[in-house]
Amino acid sequence: MSLQSSALWPFAEYTANLKPEDLPEDALHAAKRCLLDWFAAALPGTVIEPATLLTKAYSDCLGRGGARLYPHGQETDARTAAFINGAASHTVEFDDIYRNALYHPGVPVISAALAMAQARGVSGARLLTGIVAGYEVSNRLGAAANPAHYEFWHTTGTIGSLGAAAAAANILGLNAEQSLHALANATTLAAGLQQAFRADAMAKPLHGAHAAERGVTVALAAEQGVTGAPDILDGPVGFGNAMCLNGLADKQPDWAKAAETLGKDFLIKQTTTKNHAACGHTHAAIDAVQLLMRENNLTPADIKEIRVGSYQKAEEICGNTNPQSAFEAKFSLVYCCAAAVLWGSVRMAAFTPDRLQDPAVREMMTRIDLKTDPECQGNFPGLRSAKVEIETTDGRVVNHYAPTRKGDPDAPLSDAELEDKYRELATGVLGASEAESLLAAIWAVDGIGNSRDLMAAPAQAAQ
């Protein structure tokens, strides 16, 4: 088949043709917010497993290449940086979301874009353009593939490979034909099974790591002439038929429709910024519990029972009622709601070993019940909603319907709130002055001549 007739061709053309001057101010600002949020999620992940173990595993790749590992600034090649930083950014469950695609775009896209931009020494403006290309391509492909794809596959590991490839290809300046080959090979190498995050394992962060690294690899390969199958998306045994049906649809995703708005709007502006350090399927319920506790002046002693209704995936993925580790607790809606009752906040401190085994949280969890609510299920995945009803010990019943989550596009974190989140997560890793220096550099990244300079202040401070 001709390259121009490939379902990937519009995405390849967009990837190849997007330039810094094409970005309107609101899209540019959205890309900076995504970059800042990526650092907020990634930095605490860089100093814990699996990133620390991966750095040891890849020790022979350090000391060359131009890309940087965070937080200390070790030099490495683009593929290694994308892999390790990608894992770090998906570890503490604070990374961004594009809800229509059931997808965390920042993990693969920014990990790949930053690694490639630093390895090639391109400007901050080029870095931002690569980020936008990756978000625009993968958000649309992910939305087209889902919800059927999400029955078995983890979109961040699968579609994320294409987002990373688009970002890297744009930064490398590949033409449309080369970009198509990069996207095609990213498609055939896409992987990530949901079973990986239904157990206490380090596998889930490796999905984002793999997607970021694959994107860099296939873009570098395409630059040298390595080709891919142009009909890999919609061929008889391609991605659509193999990974997007699962008995839930009677035909392939509409890839052509997904491409129609490329260049007409910017989906990066619709990014969800997490406000809690847990799986996004828990967030609407947490928000509702916090609101009811606050507005009714409730204390933990006032709680007799909390009844939560949400969509099926929230119950399916976050239905663990006896989490034994921080990872499991982040996927336990009853734990997260109990933490909201007891401590008000469901951020990093809610998942320390002492709090995980606190008898008070264990007891509170027994008072919380989770069920699938038909209305919430009917609105999924467009809305990530929850209904919460609290019955008090003195007989009162208060309730709240959260149609969305704090941080979603229809209830966004302000820039100031995003900065506060960044400071909370980055300061303990970099120190206060270095965190502020990096914060200022991120907001001004489009004026940086070399993306490696985004590392300068914290790297020097860590030496």
Coordinates of C-alpha atoms in Angstrom, one line a residue:
M1 CA 0.0 0.0 0.0
S2 CA 1.1 3.6 -0.5
L3 CA 2.2 5.5 2.6
Q4 CA -0.3 8.2 1.9
S5 CA -3.2 5.7 2.2
S6 CA -2.0 4.5 5.6
A7 CA -4.3 5.3 8.5
L8 CA -1.1 6.6 10.2
W9 CA -0.4 9.1 7.4
P10 CA -2.3 12.1 8.8
F11 CA -0.6 11.6 12.1
A12 CA 2.8 11.3 10.4
E13 CA 2.2 14.5 8.4
Y14 CA 1.2 16.4 11.5
T15 CA 4.2 15.1 13.4
A16 CA 6.6 16.2 10.7
N17 CA 5.1 19.6 10.0
L18 CA 4.4 21.0 13.5
K19 CA 6.8 23.8 14.2
P20 CA 7.2 26.1 17.3
E21 CA 5.6 29.0 15.5
D22 CA 2.5 26.9 15.0
L23 CA 1.7 26.8 18.7
P24 CA -0.8 29.4 20.0
E25 CA -0.1 30.9 23.4
D26 CA -2.7 28.8 25.2
A27 CA -1.3 25.5 23.8
L28 CA 2.3 26.7 24.6
H29 CA 1.2 27.4 28.2
A30 CA -0.6 24.0 28.4
A31 CA 2.7 22.3 27.3
K32 CA 4.6 24.2 30.0
R33 CA 2.0 23.1 32.6
C34 CA 2.4 19.5 31.4
L35 CA 6.2 19.7 31.7
L36 CA 6.0 21.2 35.2
D37 CA 3.5 18.5 36.2
W38 CA 5.8 15.8 34.7
F39 CA 8.7 17.0 37.0
A40 CA 6.3 17.1 40.0
A41 CA 5.4 13.4 39.4
A42 CA 8.9 12.3 38.3
L43 CA 11.2 13.8 40.9
P44 CA 9.9 11.8 43.9
G45 CA 10.0 8.7 41.6
T46 CA 13.7 9.1 40.8
V47 CA 14.9 8.4 44.3
I48 CA 12.9 5.2 44.9
E49 CA 12.5 1.8 43.2
P50 CA 12.3 0.9 40.4
A51 CA 14.2 3.9 39.0
T52 CA 17.1 3.4 41.5
L53 CA 17.4 -0.2 40.5
L54 CA 17.2 0.6 36.8
T55 CA 20.0 3.1 37.2
K56 CA 22.1 0.3 38.6
A57 CA 21.0 -2.1 35.9
Y58 CA 22.0 0.5 33.2
S59 CA 25.2 1.6 34.9
D60 CA 27.2 0.8 31.8
C61 CA 25.2 3.4 29.8
L62 CA 26.0 6.3 32.1
G63 CA 28.6 9.0 31.3
R64 CA 27.8 9.6 27.7
G65 CA 25.0 10.7 25.4
G66 CA 23.9 14.2 26.4
A67 CA 20.6 13.2 27.9
R68 CA 20.1 13.5 31.7
L69 CA 18.8 11.3 34.5
Y70 CA 17.1 13.1 37.3
P71 CA 17.6 14.3 40.0
H72 CA 21.4 14.2 39.9
G73 CA 22.0 14.9 36.3
Q74 CA 24.0 11.8 35.2
E75 CA 24.7 11.9 31.5
T76 CA 23.4 9.0 29.4
D77 CA 22.0 8.2 26.0
A78 CA 18.4 9.2 25.0
R79 CA 17.0 5.7 25.2
T80 CA 18.3 5.0 28.7
A81 CA 17.1 8.4 29.9
A82 CA 13.7 7.9 28.4
F83 CA 13.4 4.5 30.0
I84 CA 14.5 5.4 33.5
N85 CA 12.9 8.8 33.7
G86 CA 9.8 7.2 32.2
A87 CA 9.6 4.7 35.0
A88 CA 10.2 7.4 37.6
S89 CA 7.4 9.6 36.3
H90 CA 4.9 6.7 36.6
T91 CA 5.8 5.4 40.1
V92 CA 4.1 7.7 42.7
E93 CA 0.8 7.9 40.7
F94 CA 0.8 11.7 40.4
D95 CA 1.2 11.9 36.6
D96 CA -1.3 13.5 34.2
I97 CA -4.3 12.0 32.4
Y98 CA -6.2 12.5 29.1
R99 CA -9.4 11.0 30.3
N100 CA -11.1 10.3 27.0
A101 CA -8.2 8.0 26.1
L102 CA -7.8 6.4 29.6
Y103 CA -4.2 7.4 29.3
H104 CA -1.3 9.1 31.0
P105 CA 0.3 11.0 28.1
G106 CA 3.1 12.8 30.0
V107 CA 4.8 9.7 31.1
P108 CA 5.8 8.4 27.7
V109 CA 5.7 11.6 25.7
I110 CA 7.6 14.0 28.0
S111 CA 10.1 11.3 29.0
A112 CA 10.9 10.7 25.4
A113 CA 10.8 14.3 24.3
L114 CA 13.1 15.5 27.1
A115 CA 15.6 12.7 26.5
M116 CA 15.7 13.3 22.8
A117 CA 15.9 17.1 23.1
Q118 CA 18.8 16.9 25.6
A119 CA 20.6 14.3 23.6
R120 CA 20.5 16.5 20.5
G121 CA 20.9 19.8 22.3
V122 CA 17.8 21.4 20.8
S123 CA 16.1 24.5 22.1
G124 CA 13.4 24.6 24.7
A125 CA 10.9 25.7 22.0
R126 CA 11.7 22.6 20.0
L127 CA 11.2 20.5 23.2
L128 CA 7.7 22.0 23.7
T129 CA 6.8 21.4 20.1
G130 CA 7.8 17.8 20.4
I131 CA 5.7 17.5 23.6
V132 CA 2.6 18.9 21.8
A133 CA 3.1 16.6 18.8
G134 CA 3.2 13.6 21.1
Y135 CA 0.1 14.6 23.1
E136 CA -1.9 15.5 20.0
V137 CA -1.2 12.3 18.2
S138 CA -1.5 9.9 21.0
N139 CA -4.5 11.5 22.7
R140 CA -6.5 11.1 19.5
L141 CA -5.3 7.5 18.9
G142 CA -6.0 6.5 22.5
A143 CA -9.5 8.0 22.4
A144 CA -10.2 6.1 19.2
A145 CA -9.0 2.8 20.6
N146 CA -10.9 3.0 23.8
P147 CA -12.8 1.9 25.9
A148 CA -12.5 -1.5 24.3
H149 CA -8.7 -1.4 24.3
Y150 CA -8.7 -0.8 28.1
E151 CA -10.3 -4.1 28.8
F152 CA -7.0 -5.8 28.7
W153 CA -4.3 -3.3 27.7
H154 CA -2.7 -0.4 29.5
T155 CA -3.0 2.6 27.2
T156 CA 0.0 4.3 28.7
G157 CA 2.2 1.4 27.6
T158 CA 0.6 0.8 24.2
I159 CA -0.6 4.1 22.7
G160 CA 2.1 5.8 24.7
S161 CA 4.6 4.2 22.4
L162 CA 3.1 6.2 19.5
G163 CA 3.0 9.4 21.5
A164 CA 6.7 9.0 22.4
A165 CA 7.5 8.2 18.8
A166 CA 5.7 11.3 17.5
A167 CA 7.5 13.5 20.1
A168 CA 11.0 12.1 19.3
A169 CA 10.3 12.2 15.5
N170 CA 9.3 15.9 15.7
I171 CA 12.4 16.8 17.7
L172 CA 14.6 15.0 15.3
G173 CA 13.0 16.8 12.4
L174 CA 12.0 13.7 10.5
N175 CA 9.9 14.1 7.4
A176 CA 6.4 12.6 7.0
E177 CA 7.6 9.3 5.5
Q178 CA 10.2 8.8 8.3
S179 CA 7.6 9.8 10.9
L180 CA 5.2 7.2 9.5
H181 CA 7.7 4.5 9.8
A182 CA 8.5 5.5 13.3
L183 CA 4.8 5.4 14.3
A184 CA 4.3 2.1 12.5
N185 CA 7.1 0.4 14.3
A186 CA 6.0 2.0 17.6
T187 CA 2.6 0.4 17.0
T188 CA 4.0 -3.1 16.5
L189 CA 6.2 -2.8 19.5
A190 CA 3.4 -1.5 21.8
A191 CA 2.8 -3.5 24.9
G192 CA 1.4 -3.3 28.5
L193 CA -1.1 -5.6 30.0
Q194 CA -3.4 -4.5 32.8
Q195 CA -2.7 -7.5 34.9
A196 CA 0.7 -5.9 35.7
F197 CA -1.0 -3.3 37.9
R198 CA -3.3 -5.7 39.7
A199 CA -0.5 -7.0 41.8
D200 CA 2.1 -5.5 44.1
A201 CA 4.9 -5.3 41.5
M202 CA 7.1 -2.8 39.8
A203 CA 5.8 -3.7 36.3
K204 CA 3.3 -0.8 35.9
P205 CA 6.0 2.0 35.8
L206 CA 7.9 -0.2 33.3
H207 CA 5.0 0.3 30.9
G208 CA 5.6 4.0 30.7
A209 CA 9.3 3.4 30.6
H210 CA 9.0 0.9 27.7
A211 CA 6.7 3.3 25.8
A212 CA 9.1 6.2 26.1
E213 CA 12.2 4.2 25.2
R214 CA 10.4 2.5 22.2
G215 CA 9.4 5.9 20.9
V216 CA 13.0 7.1 21.0
T217 CA 14.3 3.9 19.5
V218 CA 11.9 3.8 16.5
A219 CA 12.5 7.5 15.8
L220 CA 16.2 7.1 15.7
A221 CA 15.8 4.0 13.6
A222 CA 13.5 5.8 11.1
E223 CA 16.1 8.6 10.9
Q224 CA 18.5 6.0 9.5
G225 CA 16.0 4.5 7.1
V226 CA 14.4 1.6 9.1
T227 CA 10.9 1.1 7.7
G228 CA 7.6 -0.1 9.3
A229 CA 4.3 -1.7 8.1
P230 CA 2.1 1.2 6.9
D231 CA -1.1 -0.8 7.6
I232 CA -0.2 -1.8 11.1
L233 CA -3.1 0.1 12.6
D234 CA -6.0 -1.2 10.4
G235 CA -4.6 -4.3 8.7
P236 CA -6.4 -7.6 9.1
V237 CA -4.1 -8.7 11.9
G238 CA -3.0 -5.2 12.9
F239 CA -3.4 -3.2 16.1
G240 CA -7.1 -2.4 15.7
N241 CA -8.3 -6.0 15.2
A242 CA -5.9 -7.5 17.7
M243 CA -6.1 -5.0 20.5
C244 CA -9.2 -2.8 20.2
L245 CA -12.2 -5.1 19.8
N246 CA -12.3 -7.7 22.6
G247 CA -16.0 -8.4 21.9
L248 CA -17.0 -4.8 22.8
A249 CA -17.2 -3.4 19.3
D250 CA -18.3 -4.7 15.9
K251 CA -15.7 -2.8 13.9
Q252 CA -12.3 -1.2 14.1
P253 CA -11.7 2.2 15.7
D254 CA -12.3 5.1 13.4
W255 CA -8.8 6.2 12.9
A256 CA -9.7 8.7 10.1
K257 CA -12.2 10.4 12.4
A258 CA -9.5 10.6 15.1
A259 CA -7.3 12.5 12.8
E260 CA -9.9 15.0 11.6
T261 CA -9.2 17.7 14.2
L262 CA -5.4 17.6 14.0
G263 CA -4.1 21.1 13.6
K264 CA -7.6 22.5 14.3
D265 CA -7.5 22.3 18.1
F266 CA -5.1 21.2 20.8
L267 CA -6.1 18.4 23.1
I268 CA -3.1 19.1 25.3
K269 CA -5.3 21.9 26.8
Q270 CA -7.7 19.2 28.1
T271 CA -5.1 17.5 30.3
T272 CA -6.1 16.4 33.7
T273 CA -3.7 17.2 36.5
K274 CA -3.8 14.9 39.4
N275 CA -4.6 16.4 42.8
H276 CA -4.1 13.1 44.8
A277 CA -1.2 10.6 44.8
A278 CA -3.4 7.7 43.8
C279 CA -5.0 6.0 40.8
G280 CA -7.2 8.5 39.0
H281 CA -10.2 6.2 39.4
T282 CA -10.3 7.0 43.1
H283 CA -10.2 10.8 42.7
A284 CA -13.9 11.7 42.4
A285 CA -14.7 9.8 45.5
I286 CA -11.8 11.4 47.4
D287 CA -13.0 14.8 46.3
A288 CA -16.5 14.1 47.5
V289 CA -15.4 12.8 50.9
Q290 CA -13.2 15.8 51.5
L291 CA -16.1 18.2 50.5
L292 CA -18.6 16.5 52.8
M293 CA -16.2 16.3 55.7
R294 CA -15.4 20.0 55.3
E295 CA -18.9 21.4 54.6
N296 CA -20.5 19.4 57.4
N297 CA -17.7 19.9 60.0
L298 CA -17.4 16.1 60.4
T299 CA -14.7 14.4 62.3
P300 CA -13.7 10.7 62.0
A301 CA -15.6 9.9 65.1
D302 CA -18.8 11.2 63.4
I303 CA -18.6 8.6 60.6
K304 CA -20.9 5.5 60.8
E305 CA -20.8 4.5 57.2
I306 CA -19.6 5.8 53.8
R307 CA -21.3 4.5 50.7
V308 CA -19.5 5.2 47.4
G309 CA -21.0 4.6 44.0
S310 CA -18.8 5.0 40.9
Y311 CA -18.2 3.4 37.5
Q312 CA -17.2 -0.2 36.9
K313 CA -13.5 0.3 36.3
A314 CA -13.2 2.2 39.6
E315 CA -14.6 -0.9 41.4
E316 CA -12.7 -3.4 39.2
I317 CA -9.3 -1.7 39.4
C318 CA -9.5 0.0 42.8
G319 CA -11.6 -2.5 44.7
N320 CA -8.8 -3.8 47.0
T321 CA -10.1 -3.7 50.6
N322 CA -7.0 -5.0 52.2
P323 CA -3.9 -3.2 50.7
Q324 CA -0.6 -4.3 52.1
S325 CA 1.8 -1.9 50.3
A326 CA 1.8 1.7 49.2
F327 CA 1.3 0.5 45.6
E328 CA -1.8 -1.5 46.5
A329 CA -3.1 1.3 48.7
K330 CA -3.0 3.7 45.7
F331 CA -5.3 1.3 44.0
S332 CA -7.7 0.9 46.9
L333 CA -10.6 3.3 46.9
V334 CA -11.6 2.4 50.4
Y335 CA -8.1 3.1 51.7
C336 CA -7.9 6.5 49.9
C337 CA -11.3 7.5 51.2
A338 CA -10.4 6.5 54.7
A339 CA -7.2 8.5 54.4
A340 CA -9.3 11.5 53.3
V341 CA -11.4 11.1 56.4
L342 CA -8.6 10.8 58.8
W343 CA -5.9 13.1 57.5
G344 CA -7.7 15.3 55.0
S345 CA -5.0 14.9 52.3
V346 CA -4.3 11.9 50.1
R347 CA -0.9 12.8 48.9
M348 CA 2.5 11.2 49.6
A349 CA 2.2 11.2 53.4
A350 CA -0.9 9.1 53.2
F351 CA 1.1 6.1 52.0
T352 CA 4.0 5.9 54.5
P353 CA 4.5 2.5 56.2
D354 CA 3.2 3.8 59.5
R355 CA 0.0 5.1 58.0
L356 CA -0.6 1.9 55.9
Q357 CA -0.8 -0.1 59.1
D358 CA -2.4 2.5 61.3
P359 CA -5.3 0.7 63.2
A360 CA -7.4 3.8 62.7
V361 CA -7.3 3.7 58.9
R362 CA -7.9 -0.1 58.9
E363 CA -10.9 0.4 61.1
M364 CA -12.2 3.3 59.0
M365 CA -11.9 1.2 55.9
T366 CA -14.5 -1.3 57.3
R367 CA -17.1 1.5 57.3
I368 CA -16.7 2.2 53.6
D369 CA -18.6 0.4 50.9
L370 CA -17.9 0.7 47.1
K371 CA -20.5 -0.3 44.4
T372 CA -20.9 0.4 40.7
D373 CA -23.5 3.1 40.1
P374 CA -25.5 2.9 36.9
E375 CA -25.4 6.7 36.2
C376 CA -21.6 6.9 36.8
Q377 CA -21.1 3.9 34.6
G378 CA -23.2 5.4 31.9
N379 CA -21.1 8.6 31.9
F380 CA -17.8 6.7 31.7
P381 CA -15.2 7.4 30.2
G382 CA -16.2 10.9 29.4
L383 CA -16.8 11.7 33.1
R384 CA -14.9 10.1 36.0
S385 CA -17.7 10.6 38.6
A386 CA -18.6 9.3 42.0
K387 CA -21.6 9.5 44.4
V388 CA -20.8 9.6 48.1
E389 CA -23.2 9.2 50.9
I390 CA -22.0 9.6 54.5
E391 CA -24.2 8.4 57.4
T392 CA -23.2 9.8 60.8
T393 CA -23.3 8.3 64.2
D394 CA -26.1 10.7 65.2
G395 CA -28.3 9.6 62.3
R396 CA -27.6 12.3 59.7
V397 CA -27.2 11.4 56.1
V398 CA -25.2 13.8 53.8
N399 CA -24.4 13.1 50.2
H400 CA -22.6 14.6 47.2
Y401 CA -22.3 13.8 43.5
A402 CA -18.9 14.6 42.0
P403 CA -19.4 14.6 38.3
T404 CA -15.7 15.2 37.7
R405 CA -12.5 15.4 39.6
K406 CA -10.5 18.3 40.9
G407 CA -7.8 18.7 38.2
D408 CA -10.0 17.6 35.3
P409 CA -10.4 20.1 32.4
D410 CA -13.7 21.2 33.7
A411 CA -12.3 21.7 37.2
P412 CA -8.7 22.5 36.6
L413 CA -5.9 23.2 39.0
S414 CA -4.8 26.8 38.7
D415 CA -1.2 27.6 37.9
A416 CA -0.7 28.5 41.5
E417 CA -2.2 25.2 42.7
L418 CA 0.0 23.3 40.2
E419 CA 3.1 25.2 41.5
D420 CA 2.1 24.2 45.1
K421 CA 1.9 20.6 44.0
Y422 CA 5.3 20.8 42.4
R423 CA 6.9 22.4 45.4
E424 CA 5.4 19.7 47.7
L425 CA 6.9 16.9 45.6
A426 CA 10.1 18.5 44.4
T427 CA 11.5 20.2 47.4
G428 CA 12.2 17.1 49.3
V429 CA 14.2 15.8 46.4
L430 CA 16.1 18.9 45.2
G431 CA 15.9 21.3 48.2
A432 CA 13.9 24.5 48.3
S433 CA 16.3 26.8 46.3
E434 CA 17.0 24.2 43.6
A435 CA 13.3 23.4 43.2
E436 CA 12.5 27.1 42.8
S437 CA 15.3 27.4 40.2
L438 CA 14.0 24.5 38.2
L439 CA 10.4 25.9 38.5
A440 CA 11.5 29.2 37.0
A441 CA 13.4 27.5 34.2
I442 CA 10.3 25.4 33.3
W443 CA 8.0 28.4 32.9
A444 CA 10.7 30.1 30.7
V445 CA 11.7 26.9 28.8
D446 CA 10.7 28.3 25.4
G447 CA 13.5 30.9 25.8
I448 CA 16.2 28.3 26.6
G449 CA 18.7 27.7 23.8
N450 CA 19.7 24.2 24.8
S451 CA 17.3 21.8 26.6
R452 CA 20.2 20.4 28.6
D453 CA 20.1 23.7 30.5
L454 CA 16.8 22.6 32.1
M455 CA 19.0 20.4 34.2
A456 CA 21.7 22.9 35.1
A457 CA 20.5 24.3 38.5
P458 CA 19.5 21.0 40.2
A459 CA 22.4 19.1 38.7
Q460 CA 24.9 21.5 40.1
A461 CA 23.2 21.5 43.5
A462 CA 23.3 17.7 43.6
Q463 CA 27.0 17.3 42.9

